[in-house]
Amino acid sequence: MGARVLLVEDEAAIADFLADNLRQDDHHVHTVGGVGEAVAALERIRPDVTLIDVGLPDGSGFELCRQIRGGAAGNPEVGVIMLTARAEEQDRVRGFDRGADDYVVKPFHYPELLGRINALATRLGGGRRSDQLVVGPIEIDVRGRAVQVGGTPLQLPAKEFDLLVALAREPFRVHSKVELMERVWGYSIPTATRTLDSHASRLRRRIEECAATTERFVINHWGVGYALRGGGQ
Ligand code: CA
C-alpha cells in the first residue's frame, strides 16, 4: 500500500537502517534529524505516519508531538509513533498524554515496528475493516464471532471476544485501558479498569491453553494497557 512516513531520528545508523527497510517494504520515507527540520517537513510532505525519536539534538520528541497535536506543525491528525530508548512506563504514559498513537521502545524489532506502522496507516486511511483477522496462530471470524487458535476452535464469552477483536484490529499496538473500555464496554471510568483487567487475564489464559503453549499473546503493559501479538518475537 505504501504510506508516506516521516522519520525524525538523529542517529544516522538507526535512521538509515529504518529508511532502507521501510523502502523495501514499499513505504515512502523522508528522514530528518531534529525538531526544526521536522516542523518544516511536516508541512511540505504531509506524511501519513511520523516516527519520532524522543531525544533529538534541538528539543524533545514529546514536545514535537505536542506541537503536532496542537496544530502548530503540519496535520494534527497525522499518525505518531514515538521511538524511545527509555522503557519506563511513566514515559509511555507521558507520551500518550501528549497524543502519540503508539510507542516503540529501543532496541526494537523491525517487524514489530513495521506491523505497527502498517496498522496505524490502515486505521488512518479510512479504517478498512476486515471480517477476517489473523494474528499469528489466532484466526478471528468477526462476523461469525468465531475464533480458532492454531486451528482449534476457542469459545469466548461476548466481552472477551470483543476485547480480542479490538486488540487484533491493530496487533502489536499498545491500546490504553481507557480506549479499550470505551471500545468494548462503551464507557470509561478511569477507576473501573478492574473489569477490563479481569477480562484481559481470562482471555490471555484461554488463548494460551488453546494454543497449548507458554507463549504470551495478550501482553499487559503495566499501568498503560494491552497489546496482542502473534508470538515468535
Ligand atoms: Ca536521539
XYZ file of C-alpha atoms and ligand atoms in Angstrom:
234
model
C 0.000 0.000 0.000
C 2.870 2.385 0.747
C 2.400 5.051 3.410
C 4.232 8.377 3.475
C 6.475 8.124 6.513
C 8.398 10.988 8.100
C 11.242 9.674 10.237
C 12.579 12.101 12.866
C 15.763 10.485 14.158
C 19.204 11.999 14.759
C 21.157 8.739 14.977
C 22.306 8.120 11.431
C 22.730 4.356 11.852
C 19.141 3.910 13.067
C 17.727 6.358 10.521
C 19.499 4.633 7.611
C 18.519 1.156 8.786
C 14.870 2.127 9.164
C 14.663 4.093 5.926
C 16.254 1.262 3.908
C 13.941 -1.361 5.348
C 10.772 0.707 5.139
C 11.506 1.485 1.481
C 11.951 -2.205 0.777
C 8.537 -2.680 2.351
C 7.030 -0.193 -0.118
C 6.792 2.862 2.118
C 7.886 6.341 1.055
C 10.341 7.589 3.646
C 11.701 11.062 4.341
C 14.273 11.427 7.101
C 15.066 14.497 9.206
C 17.369 14.843 12.221
C 15.671 17.325 14.517
C 12.556 19.154 15.678
C 13.080 22.234 13.495
C 13.540 20.227 10.305
C 10.579 18.041 11.249
C 8.214 21.013 11.573
C 9.179 22.187 8.071
C 8.924 18.665 6.623
C 5.504 18.030 8.178
C 4.133 20.971 6.200
C 5.900 20.042 2.993
C 5.478 16.257 2.933
C 2.132 15.792 4.690
C 3.076 12.305 5.927
C 0.574 9.605 6.910
C 2.727 8.445 9.800
C 5.531 10.197 11.712
C 8.130 8.233 13.654
C 9.645 10.483 16.319
C 12.729 9.784 18.390
C 12.342 11.192 21.911
C 15.904 12.519 22.296
C 16.606 14.997 19.490
C 19.503 17.493 19.342
C 17.307 20.604 19.231
C 14.475 19.505 21.509
C 12.281 16.711 22.783
C 10.259 14.366 20.589
C 7.421 14.674 23.113
C 7.398 18.429 22.592
C 7.256 17.904 18.831
C 4.301 15.550 19.310
C 2.549 18.188 21.415
C 3.115 20.790 18.703
C 1.670 18.486 16.054
C -1.470 17.722 18.052
C -1.850 21.393 18.934
C -1.957 22.291 15.249
C 1.420 24.071 15.284
C 3.128 21.634 12.882
C 1.548 20.007 9.839
C -1.642 17.977 10.043
C -2.750 17.444 13.680
C -4.337 14.127 12.639
C -1.097 12.558 11.400
C -0.211 9.184 12.932
C 2.523 9.495 15.549
C 4.716 6.656 16.775
C 7.317 7.573 19.386
C 10.693 5.841 19.352
C 12.039 5.899 22.864
C 15.149 4.485 24.453
C 13.539 4.856 27.826
C 11.399 1.890 28.714
C 9.938 3.326 31.904
C 6.172 3.172 31.824
C 5.951 6.757 33.002
C 7.493 7.868 29.733
C 4.924 5.896 27.796
C 2.087 7.444 29.737
C 3.544 10.900 29.233
C 3.657 10.279 25.515
C 0.042 9.119 25.388
C -0.950 12.252 27.267
C 0.646 14.307 24.543
C -1.202 12.488 21.862
C 1.124 9.824 20.474
C -0.733 6.917 18.855
C 1.860 4.364 19.746
C 5.261 3.628 21.195
C 8.229 1.538 20.264
C 10.991 1.105 22.807
C 14.563 0.826 21.543
C 16.105 -1.542 20.768
C 13.072 -2.544 18.721
C 12.328 -5.478 16.447
C 11.898 -4.152 12.931
C 8.964 -6.499 12.053
C 7.103 -5.257 15.107
C 7.651 -1.614 14.169
C 6.600 -2.364 10.587
C 3.429 -4.054 11.862
C 2.577 -1.001 13.937
C 3.212 1.405 11.074
C 1.018 -0.646 8.747
C -1.736 -0.933 11.335
C -1.708 2.780 12.043
C -1.626 3.712 8.349
C -4.575 1.394 7.688
C -6.530 2.795 10.603
C -5.952 6.369 9.483
C -6.556 5.552 5.834
C -10.292 5.195 6.283
C -10.224 2.186 8.568
C -10.711 -0.601 6.047
C -12.433 -3.156 8.184
C -11.880 -6.795 7.564
C -14.155 -9.566 8.767
C -11.242 -11.985 8.956
C -8.388 -11.131 11.305
C -5.252 -13.209 11.604
C -2.621 -12.571 14.255
C -0.038 -15.351 14.407
C -1.938 -18.586 15.155
C -5.088 -16.662 16.151
C -7.791 -16.508 13.460
C -10.946 -14.488 14.049
C -14.140 -14.523 12.014
C -15.545 -11.196 13.218
C -18.996 -11.521 11.692
C -19.404 -15.164 12.697
C -17.976 -14.393 16.156
C -15.721 -17.440 15.928
C -12.093 -17.849 16.975
C -9.535 -20.520 16.212
C -6.077 -20.782 17.724
C -3.727 -22.962 15.688
C -6.801 -24.477 14.029
C -8.525 -25.358 17.334
C -11.875 -23.609 17.946
C -11.925 -21.366 21.022
C -15.224 -20.385 22.642
C -15.139 -16.936 24.191
C -17.695 -15.007 26.249
C -19.019 -11.937 24.415
C -16.893 -9.267 26.078
C -13.705 -11.301 25.808
C -14.423 -11.785 22.104
C -14.984 -8.040 21.654
C -11.768 -7.318 23.526
C -9.845 -9.754 21.322
C -11.231 -8.125 18.160
C -10.337 -4.635 19.428
C -6.758 -5.766 20.058
C -6.489 -7.820 16.850
C -7.540 -4.967 14.576
C -4.215 -3.351 15.402
C -1.845 -6.063 16.564
C 1.312 -5.025 18.433
C -0.068 -1.603 19.280
C -0.469 -0.892 22.991
C -4.111 0.039 23.489
C -4.688 2.216 26.534
C -7.137 0.953 29.130
C -9.398 3.951 28.639
C -9.559 3.294 24.917
C -10.372 -0.408 25.397
C -13.049 0.338 27.992
C -14.691 2.735 25.570
C -14.450 0.370 22.649
C -15.639 -2.797 24.401
C -17.935 -1.520 27.152
C -18.948 1.773 25.572
C -17.822 3.878 28.503
C -14.709 4.546 30.526
C -14.346 5.283 34.203
C -10.645 5.578 34.979
C -11.059 3.895 38.362
C -13.087 0.981 36.993
C -10.446 -0.722 34.879
C -10.510 -3.846 37.083
C -13.271 -5.224 34.874
C -11.006 -4.829 31.861
C -8.053 -6.368 33.695
C -10.004 -9.472 34.698
C -11.385 -9.969 31.180
C -7.923 -9.498 29.690
C -6.317 -12.005 32.039
C -9.029 -14.606 31.359
C -8.679 -14.027 27.621
C -4.919 -14.426 27.894
C -5.266 -17.720 29.785
C -7.840 -19.148 27.382
C -5.698 -18.386 24.328
C -2.600 -19.869 25.940
C -4.491 -23.017 26.949
C -5.961 -23.373 23.475
C -2.559 -22.852 21.844
C -1.059 -25.325 24.350
C 1.933 -23.058 24.796
C 3.533 -20.881 27.431
C 3.959 -18.176 24.827
C 2.123 -14.944 25.585
C -0.242 -13.390 23.106
C -2.151 -10.881 25.230
C 0.524 -8.612 26.662
C -0.100 -6.487 29.746
C 1.827 -3.211 29.639
C 1.582 -2.363 33.309
C -0.133 0.879 34.088
C -0.770 1.582 30.406
C -2.868 -1.030 28.661
C -2.783 -4.144 26.495
C -1.450 -5.378 23.198
C -1.943 -8.546 21.173
C 0.918 -10.164 19.367
C 1.286 -13.251 17.256
C 4.126 -14.874 19.171
C 7.540 -15.729 17.780
C 9.017 -12.351 18.731
Ca 18.250 10.534 19.587
